[in-house]
PDB file of C-alpha atoms and ligand atoms in Angstrom:
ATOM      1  CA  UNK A   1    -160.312-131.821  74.650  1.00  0.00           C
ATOM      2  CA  UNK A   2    -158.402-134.176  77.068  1.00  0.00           C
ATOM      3  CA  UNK A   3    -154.554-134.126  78.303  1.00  0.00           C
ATOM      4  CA  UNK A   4    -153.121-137.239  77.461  1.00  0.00           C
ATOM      5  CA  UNK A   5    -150.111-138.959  77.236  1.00  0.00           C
ATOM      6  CA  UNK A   6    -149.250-137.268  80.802  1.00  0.00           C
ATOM      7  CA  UNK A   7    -147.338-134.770  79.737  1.00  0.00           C
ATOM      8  CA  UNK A   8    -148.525-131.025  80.576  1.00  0.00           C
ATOM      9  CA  UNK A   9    -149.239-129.217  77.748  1.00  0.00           C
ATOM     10  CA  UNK A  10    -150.108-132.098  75.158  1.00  0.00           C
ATOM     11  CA  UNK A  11    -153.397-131.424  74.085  1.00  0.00           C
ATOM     12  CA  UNK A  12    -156.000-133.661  72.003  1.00  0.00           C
ATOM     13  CA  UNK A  13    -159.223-133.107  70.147  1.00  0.00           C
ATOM     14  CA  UNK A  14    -160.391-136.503  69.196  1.00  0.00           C
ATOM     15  CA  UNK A  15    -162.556-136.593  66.387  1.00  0.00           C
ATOM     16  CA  UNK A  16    -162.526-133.037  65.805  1.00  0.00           C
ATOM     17  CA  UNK A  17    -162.790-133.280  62.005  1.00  0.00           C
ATOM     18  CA  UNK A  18    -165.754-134.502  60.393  1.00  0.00           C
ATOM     19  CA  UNK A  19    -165.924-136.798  57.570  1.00  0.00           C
ATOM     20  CA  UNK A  20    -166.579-133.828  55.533  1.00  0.00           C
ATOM     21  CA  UNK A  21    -164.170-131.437  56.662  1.00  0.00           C
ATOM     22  CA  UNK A  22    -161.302-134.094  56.354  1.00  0.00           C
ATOM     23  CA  UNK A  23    -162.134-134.588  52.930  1.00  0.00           C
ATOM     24  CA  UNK A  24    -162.377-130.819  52.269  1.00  0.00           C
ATOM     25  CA  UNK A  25    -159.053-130.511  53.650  1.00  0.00           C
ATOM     26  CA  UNK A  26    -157.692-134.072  51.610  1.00  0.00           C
ATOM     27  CA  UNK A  27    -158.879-131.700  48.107  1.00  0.00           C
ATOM     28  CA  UNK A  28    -156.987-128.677  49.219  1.00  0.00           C
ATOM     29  CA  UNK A  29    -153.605-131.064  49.869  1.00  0.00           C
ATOM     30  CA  UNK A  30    -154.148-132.332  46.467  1.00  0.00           C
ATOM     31  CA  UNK A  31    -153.856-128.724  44.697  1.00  0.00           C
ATOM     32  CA  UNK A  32    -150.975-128.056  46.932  1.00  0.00           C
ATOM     33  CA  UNK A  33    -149.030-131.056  46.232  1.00  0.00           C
ATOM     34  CA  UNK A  34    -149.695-130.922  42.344  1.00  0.00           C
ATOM     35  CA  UNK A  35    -147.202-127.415  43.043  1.00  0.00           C
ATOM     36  CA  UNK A  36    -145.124-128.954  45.531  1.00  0.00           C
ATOM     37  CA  UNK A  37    -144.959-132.537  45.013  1.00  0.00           C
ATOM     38  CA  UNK A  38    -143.716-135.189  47.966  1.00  0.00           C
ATOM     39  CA  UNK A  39    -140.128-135.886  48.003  1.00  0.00           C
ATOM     40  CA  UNK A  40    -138.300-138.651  50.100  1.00  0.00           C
ATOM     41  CA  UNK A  41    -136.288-136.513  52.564  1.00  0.00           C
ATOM     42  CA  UNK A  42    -132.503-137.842  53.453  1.00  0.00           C
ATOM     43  CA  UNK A  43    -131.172-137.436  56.919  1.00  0.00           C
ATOM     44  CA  UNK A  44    -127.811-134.891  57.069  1.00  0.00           C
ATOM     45  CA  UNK A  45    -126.128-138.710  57.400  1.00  0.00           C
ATOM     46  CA  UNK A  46    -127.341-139.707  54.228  1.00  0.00           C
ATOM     47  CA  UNK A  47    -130.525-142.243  55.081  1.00  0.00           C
ATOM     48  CA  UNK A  48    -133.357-141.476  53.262  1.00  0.00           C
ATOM     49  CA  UNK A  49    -136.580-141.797  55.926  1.00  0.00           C
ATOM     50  CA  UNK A  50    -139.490-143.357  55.400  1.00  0.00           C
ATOM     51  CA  UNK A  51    -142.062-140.950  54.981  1.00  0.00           C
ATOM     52  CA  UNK A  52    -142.703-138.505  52.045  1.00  0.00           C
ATOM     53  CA  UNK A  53    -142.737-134.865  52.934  1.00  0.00           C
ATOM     54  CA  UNK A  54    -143.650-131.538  51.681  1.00  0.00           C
ATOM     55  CA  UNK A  55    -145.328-128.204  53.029  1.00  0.00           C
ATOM     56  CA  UNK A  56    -147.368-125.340  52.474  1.00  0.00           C
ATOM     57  CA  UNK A  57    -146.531-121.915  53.898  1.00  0.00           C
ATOM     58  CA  UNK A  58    -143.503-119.122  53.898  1.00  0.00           C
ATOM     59  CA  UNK A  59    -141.735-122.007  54.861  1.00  0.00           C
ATOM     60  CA  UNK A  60    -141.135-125.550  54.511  1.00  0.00           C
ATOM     61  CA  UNK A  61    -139.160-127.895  56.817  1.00  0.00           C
ATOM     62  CA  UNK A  62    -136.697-129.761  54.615  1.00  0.00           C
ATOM     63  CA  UNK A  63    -133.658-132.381  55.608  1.00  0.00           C
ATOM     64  CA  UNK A  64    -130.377-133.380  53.016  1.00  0.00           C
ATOM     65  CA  UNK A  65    -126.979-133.541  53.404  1.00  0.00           C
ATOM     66  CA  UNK A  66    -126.323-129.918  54.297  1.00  0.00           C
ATOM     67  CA  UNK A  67    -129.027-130.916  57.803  1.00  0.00           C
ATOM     68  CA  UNK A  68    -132.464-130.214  58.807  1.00  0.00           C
ATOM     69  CA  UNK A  69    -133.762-126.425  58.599  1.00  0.00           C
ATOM     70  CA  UNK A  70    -136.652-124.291  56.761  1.00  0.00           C
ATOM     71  CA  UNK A  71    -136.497-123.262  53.677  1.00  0.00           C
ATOM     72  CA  UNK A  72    -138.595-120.782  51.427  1.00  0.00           C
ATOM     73  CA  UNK A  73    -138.746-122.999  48.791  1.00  0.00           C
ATOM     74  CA  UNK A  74    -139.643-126.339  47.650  1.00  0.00           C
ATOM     75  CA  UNK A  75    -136.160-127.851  46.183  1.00  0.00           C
ATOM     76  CA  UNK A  76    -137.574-127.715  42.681  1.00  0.00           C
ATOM     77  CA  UNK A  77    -136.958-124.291  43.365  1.00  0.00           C
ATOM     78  CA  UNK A  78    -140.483-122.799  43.596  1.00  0.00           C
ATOM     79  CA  UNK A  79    -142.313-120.910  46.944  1.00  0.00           C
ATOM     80  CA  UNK A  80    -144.493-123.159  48.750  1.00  0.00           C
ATOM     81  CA  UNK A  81    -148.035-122.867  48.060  1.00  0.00           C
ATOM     82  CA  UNK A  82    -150.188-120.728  50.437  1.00  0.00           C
ATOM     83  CA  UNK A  83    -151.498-122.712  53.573  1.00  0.00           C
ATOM     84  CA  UNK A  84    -155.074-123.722  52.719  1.00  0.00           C
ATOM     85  CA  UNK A  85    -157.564-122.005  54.466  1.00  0.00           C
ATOM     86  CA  UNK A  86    -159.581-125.015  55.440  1.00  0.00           C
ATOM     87  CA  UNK A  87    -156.309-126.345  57.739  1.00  0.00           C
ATOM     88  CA  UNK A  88    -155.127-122.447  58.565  1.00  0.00           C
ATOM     89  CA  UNK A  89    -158.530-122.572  60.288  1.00  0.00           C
ATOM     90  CA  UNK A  90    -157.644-125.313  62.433  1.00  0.00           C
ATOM     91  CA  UNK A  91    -155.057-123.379  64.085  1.00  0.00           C
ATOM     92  CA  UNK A  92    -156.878-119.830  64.614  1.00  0.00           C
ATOM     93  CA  UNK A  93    -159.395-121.857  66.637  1.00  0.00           C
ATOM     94  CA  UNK A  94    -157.599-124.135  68.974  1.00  0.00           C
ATOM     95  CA  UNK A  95    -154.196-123.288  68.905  1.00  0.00           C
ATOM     96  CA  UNK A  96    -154.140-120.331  71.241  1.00  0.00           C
ATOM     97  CA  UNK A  97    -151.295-118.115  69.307  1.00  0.00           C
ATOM     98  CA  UNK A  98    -151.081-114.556  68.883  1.00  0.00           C
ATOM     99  CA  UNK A  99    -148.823-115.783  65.492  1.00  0.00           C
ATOM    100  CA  UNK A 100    -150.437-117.296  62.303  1.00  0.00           C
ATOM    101  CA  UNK A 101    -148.381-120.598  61.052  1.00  0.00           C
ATOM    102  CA  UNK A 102    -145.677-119.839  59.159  1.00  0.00           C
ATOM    103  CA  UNK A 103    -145.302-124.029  58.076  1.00  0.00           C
ATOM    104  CA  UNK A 104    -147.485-126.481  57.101  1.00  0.00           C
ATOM    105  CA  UNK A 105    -145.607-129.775  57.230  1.00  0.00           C
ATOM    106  CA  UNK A 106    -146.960-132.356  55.244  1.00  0.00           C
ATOM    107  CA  UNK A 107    -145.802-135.812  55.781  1.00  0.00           C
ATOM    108  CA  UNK A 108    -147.701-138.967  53.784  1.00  0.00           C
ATOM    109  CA  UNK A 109    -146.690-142.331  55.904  1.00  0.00           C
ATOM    110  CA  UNK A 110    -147.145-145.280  52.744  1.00  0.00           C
ATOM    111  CA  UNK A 111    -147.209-148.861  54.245  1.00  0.00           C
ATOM    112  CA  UNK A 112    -144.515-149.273  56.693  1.00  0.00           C
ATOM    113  CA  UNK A 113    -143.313-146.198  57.222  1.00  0.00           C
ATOM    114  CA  UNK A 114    -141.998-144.023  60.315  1.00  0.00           C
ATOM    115  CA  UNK A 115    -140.897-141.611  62.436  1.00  0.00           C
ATOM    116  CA  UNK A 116    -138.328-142.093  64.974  1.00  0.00           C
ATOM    117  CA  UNK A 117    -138.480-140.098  68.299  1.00  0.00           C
ATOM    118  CA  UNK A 118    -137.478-136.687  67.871  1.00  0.00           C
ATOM    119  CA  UNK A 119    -137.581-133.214  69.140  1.00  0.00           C
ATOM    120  CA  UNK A 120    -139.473-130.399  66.842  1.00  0.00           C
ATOM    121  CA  UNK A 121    -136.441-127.581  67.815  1.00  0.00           C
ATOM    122  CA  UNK A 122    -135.397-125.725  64.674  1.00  0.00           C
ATOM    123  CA  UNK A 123    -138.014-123.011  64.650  1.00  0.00           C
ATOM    124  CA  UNK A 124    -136.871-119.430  66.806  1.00  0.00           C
ATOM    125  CA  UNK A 125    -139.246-119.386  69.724  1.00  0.00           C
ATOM    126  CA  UNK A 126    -140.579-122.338  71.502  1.00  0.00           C
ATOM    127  CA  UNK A 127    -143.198-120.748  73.383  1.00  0.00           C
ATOM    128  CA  UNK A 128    -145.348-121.235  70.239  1.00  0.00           C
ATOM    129  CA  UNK A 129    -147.628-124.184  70.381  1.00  0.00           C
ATOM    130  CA  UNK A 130    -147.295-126.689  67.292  1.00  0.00           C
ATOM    131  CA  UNK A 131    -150.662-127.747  65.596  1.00  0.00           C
ATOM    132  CA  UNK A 132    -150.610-131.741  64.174  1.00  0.00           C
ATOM    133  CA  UNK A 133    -153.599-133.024  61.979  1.00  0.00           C
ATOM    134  CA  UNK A 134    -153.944-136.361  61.426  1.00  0.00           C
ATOM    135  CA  UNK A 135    -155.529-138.012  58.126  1.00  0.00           C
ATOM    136  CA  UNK A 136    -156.035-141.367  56.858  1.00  0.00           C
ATOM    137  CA  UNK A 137    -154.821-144.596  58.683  1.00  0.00           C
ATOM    138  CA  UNK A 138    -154.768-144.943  62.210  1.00  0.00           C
ATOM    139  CA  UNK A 139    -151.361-144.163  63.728  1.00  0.00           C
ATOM    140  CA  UNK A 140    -149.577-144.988  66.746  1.00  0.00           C
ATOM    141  CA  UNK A 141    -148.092-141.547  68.476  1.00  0.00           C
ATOM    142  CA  UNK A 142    -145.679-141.650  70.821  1.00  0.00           C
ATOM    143  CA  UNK A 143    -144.457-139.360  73.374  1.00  0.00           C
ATOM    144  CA  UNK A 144    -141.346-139.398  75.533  1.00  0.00           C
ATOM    145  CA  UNK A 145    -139.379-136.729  77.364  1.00  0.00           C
ATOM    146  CA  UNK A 146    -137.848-133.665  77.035  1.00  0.00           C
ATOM    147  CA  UNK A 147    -134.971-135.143  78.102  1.00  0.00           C
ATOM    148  CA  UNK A 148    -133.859-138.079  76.232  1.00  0.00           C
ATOM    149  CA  UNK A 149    -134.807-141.584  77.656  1.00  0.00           C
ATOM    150  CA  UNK A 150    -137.037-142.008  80.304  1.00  0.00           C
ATOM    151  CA  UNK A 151    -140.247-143.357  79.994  1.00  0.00           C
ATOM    152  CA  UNK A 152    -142.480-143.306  76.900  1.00  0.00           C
ATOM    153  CA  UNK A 153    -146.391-143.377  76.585  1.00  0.00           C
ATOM    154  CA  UNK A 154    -148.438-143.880  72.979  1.00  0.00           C
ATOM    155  CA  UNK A 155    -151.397-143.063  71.567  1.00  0.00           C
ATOM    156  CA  UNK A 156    -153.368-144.357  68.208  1.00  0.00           C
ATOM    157  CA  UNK A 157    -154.161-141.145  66.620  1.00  0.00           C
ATOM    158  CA  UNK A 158    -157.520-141.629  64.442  1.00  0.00           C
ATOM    159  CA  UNK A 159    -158.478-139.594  61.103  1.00  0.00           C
ATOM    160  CA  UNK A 160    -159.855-136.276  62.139  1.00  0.00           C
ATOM    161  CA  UNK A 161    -157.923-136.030  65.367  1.00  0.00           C
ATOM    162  CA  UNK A 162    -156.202-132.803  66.207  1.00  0.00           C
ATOM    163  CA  UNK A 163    -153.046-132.537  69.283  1.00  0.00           C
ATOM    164  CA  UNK A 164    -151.886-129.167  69.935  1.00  0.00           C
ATOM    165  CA  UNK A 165    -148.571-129.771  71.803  1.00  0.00           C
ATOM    166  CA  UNK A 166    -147.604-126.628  73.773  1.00  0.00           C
ATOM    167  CA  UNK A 167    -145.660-125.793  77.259  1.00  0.00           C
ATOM    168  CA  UNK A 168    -143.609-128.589  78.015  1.00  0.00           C
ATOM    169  CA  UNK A 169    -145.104-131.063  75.506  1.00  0.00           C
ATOM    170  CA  UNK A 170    -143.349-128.556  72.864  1.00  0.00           C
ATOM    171  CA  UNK A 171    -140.178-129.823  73.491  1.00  0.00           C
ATOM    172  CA  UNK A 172    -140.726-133.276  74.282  1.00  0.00           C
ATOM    173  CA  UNK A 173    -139.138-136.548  72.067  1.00  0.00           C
ATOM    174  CA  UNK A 174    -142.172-137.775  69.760  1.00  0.00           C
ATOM    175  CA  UNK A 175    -142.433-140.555  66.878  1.00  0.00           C
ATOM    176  CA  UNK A 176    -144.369-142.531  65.224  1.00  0.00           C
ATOM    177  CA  UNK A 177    -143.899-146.171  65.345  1.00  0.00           C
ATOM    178  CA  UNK A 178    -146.029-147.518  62.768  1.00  0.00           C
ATOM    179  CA  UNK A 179    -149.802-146.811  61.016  1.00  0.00           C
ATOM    180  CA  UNK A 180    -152.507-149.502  60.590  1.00  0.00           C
ATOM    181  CA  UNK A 181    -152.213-149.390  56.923  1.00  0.00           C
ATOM    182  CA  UNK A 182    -155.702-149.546  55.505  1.00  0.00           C
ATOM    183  CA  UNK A 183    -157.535-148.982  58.547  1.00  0.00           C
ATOM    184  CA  UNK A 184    -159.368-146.122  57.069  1.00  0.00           C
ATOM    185  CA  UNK A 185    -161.101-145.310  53.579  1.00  0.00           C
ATOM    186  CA  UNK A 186    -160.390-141.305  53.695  1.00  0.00           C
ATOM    187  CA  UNK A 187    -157.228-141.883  51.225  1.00  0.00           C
ATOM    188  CA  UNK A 188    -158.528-144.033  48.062  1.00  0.00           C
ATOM    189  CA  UNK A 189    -154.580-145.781  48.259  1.00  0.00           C
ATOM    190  CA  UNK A 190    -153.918-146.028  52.051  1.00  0.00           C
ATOM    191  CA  UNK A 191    -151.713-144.441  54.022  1.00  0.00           C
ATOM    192  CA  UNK A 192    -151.670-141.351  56.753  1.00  0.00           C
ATOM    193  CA  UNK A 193    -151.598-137.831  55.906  1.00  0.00           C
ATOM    194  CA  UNK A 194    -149.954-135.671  59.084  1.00  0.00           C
ATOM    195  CA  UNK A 195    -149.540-132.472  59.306  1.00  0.00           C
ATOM    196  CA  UNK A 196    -147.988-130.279  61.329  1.00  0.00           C
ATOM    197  CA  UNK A 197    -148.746-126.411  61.698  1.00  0.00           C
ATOM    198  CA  UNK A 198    -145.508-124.483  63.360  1.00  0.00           C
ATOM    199  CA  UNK A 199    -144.436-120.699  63.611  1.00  0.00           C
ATOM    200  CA  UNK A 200    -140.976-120.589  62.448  1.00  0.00           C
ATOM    201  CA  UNK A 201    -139.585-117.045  63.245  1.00  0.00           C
TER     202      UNK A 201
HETATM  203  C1  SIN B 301    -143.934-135.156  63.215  1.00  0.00           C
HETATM  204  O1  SIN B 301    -143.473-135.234  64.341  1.00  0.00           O
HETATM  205  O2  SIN B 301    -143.479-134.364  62.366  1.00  0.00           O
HETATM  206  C2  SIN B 301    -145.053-136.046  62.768  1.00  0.00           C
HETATM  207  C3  SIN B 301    -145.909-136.562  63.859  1.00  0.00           C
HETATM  208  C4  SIN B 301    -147.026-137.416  63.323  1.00  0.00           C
HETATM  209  O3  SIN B 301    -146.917-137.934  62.216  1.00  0.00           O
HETATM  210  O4  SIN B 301    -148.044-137.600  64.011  1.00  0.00           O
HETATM  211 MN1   MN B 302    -142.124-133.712  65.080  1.00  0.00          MN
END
């Protein structure tokens, strides 16, 4: 594990999933997203975002015109499917929580896609550490302040890698500015595969 990014309380694991165990978890995403497909999310202002989304869990985070929040259900109106145990894992041994995820955020970056900086501040309590696994192509991670503006660092997070962003990395402005699409052969079409474990309540 090394702190990185100077920020206390960012936390990564580099390489901490095997080939194997990243494709293990790549088959388990596959079963969940044949019940809760990926939809193209739309900011409350009406601009759809680049990535795809969709979760596993008691609840999924979800964005439209009525604003960003969880929801119990996928919008084609079903529950989410049950957080795989090979990711749940992931969380009971590095994540340092007396609470089991109650999201797993799934977001699938295709060939230029994004994610602006942003704070993660719609769950209840942010003492709660959130858990981000990253999959496929490389991408570069970047970390600002908890205040807005200041100065920013990034990072090129690798398949495998594992951040658990606690204390005051919880609340701090992250993004992603762009992936190296095709820099890795985990995903047969491209693309990165994040996800991010939260507590909600
Ligand atoms: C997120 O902030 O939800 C995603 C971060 C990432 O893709 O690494
Ligand atoms: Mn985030």
């Amino acid at each position: 594990m090394v702190e990185a990014l100077n920020i206390k309380g960012f936390r990564l694991f580099p390489g901490y999933l095997d080939r194997a165990a990243q494709e293990r978890i790549v088959g388990d995403l596959r079963r969940v997203l044949e019940d809760a497909p990926l939809f193209q999310p739309v900011t409350p202002r009406g601009k759809p975002m680049s990535v795809r989304m969709s979760a596993a869990g008691r609840f999924g985070w979800v964005t439209d015109r009525r604003g960003y929040r969880y929801e119990p259900q996928h919008p084609n109106g079903t529950d989410w499917p049950v957080i795989p145990e090979s990711i749940a894992r992931i969380w009971s041994d590095l994540a340092d929580c007396p609470k089991s995820p109650e999201c797993c955020l799934i977001n699938w970056y295709g060939e230029g896609a994004r994610m602006g900086l942003h704070q993660d501040k719609d769950e209840a309590d942010f003492t709660y550490p959130v858990l981000s696994i990253s999959l496929g192509d490389e991408g570069q991670f970047r970390m600002g302040n908890v205040e807005r503006g200041g100065k920013t660092a990034s990072h090129w997070l690798q398949s495998g890698d594992v951040v658990v962003m606690g204390g005051e990395a919880r609340l701090a402005h992250h993004g992603v500015d762009r992936i190296r699409f095709g820099s890795s052969t985990l995903l047969k079409a491209g693309g990165r595969i994040n996800l991010t474990l939260r507590v909600v309540t």
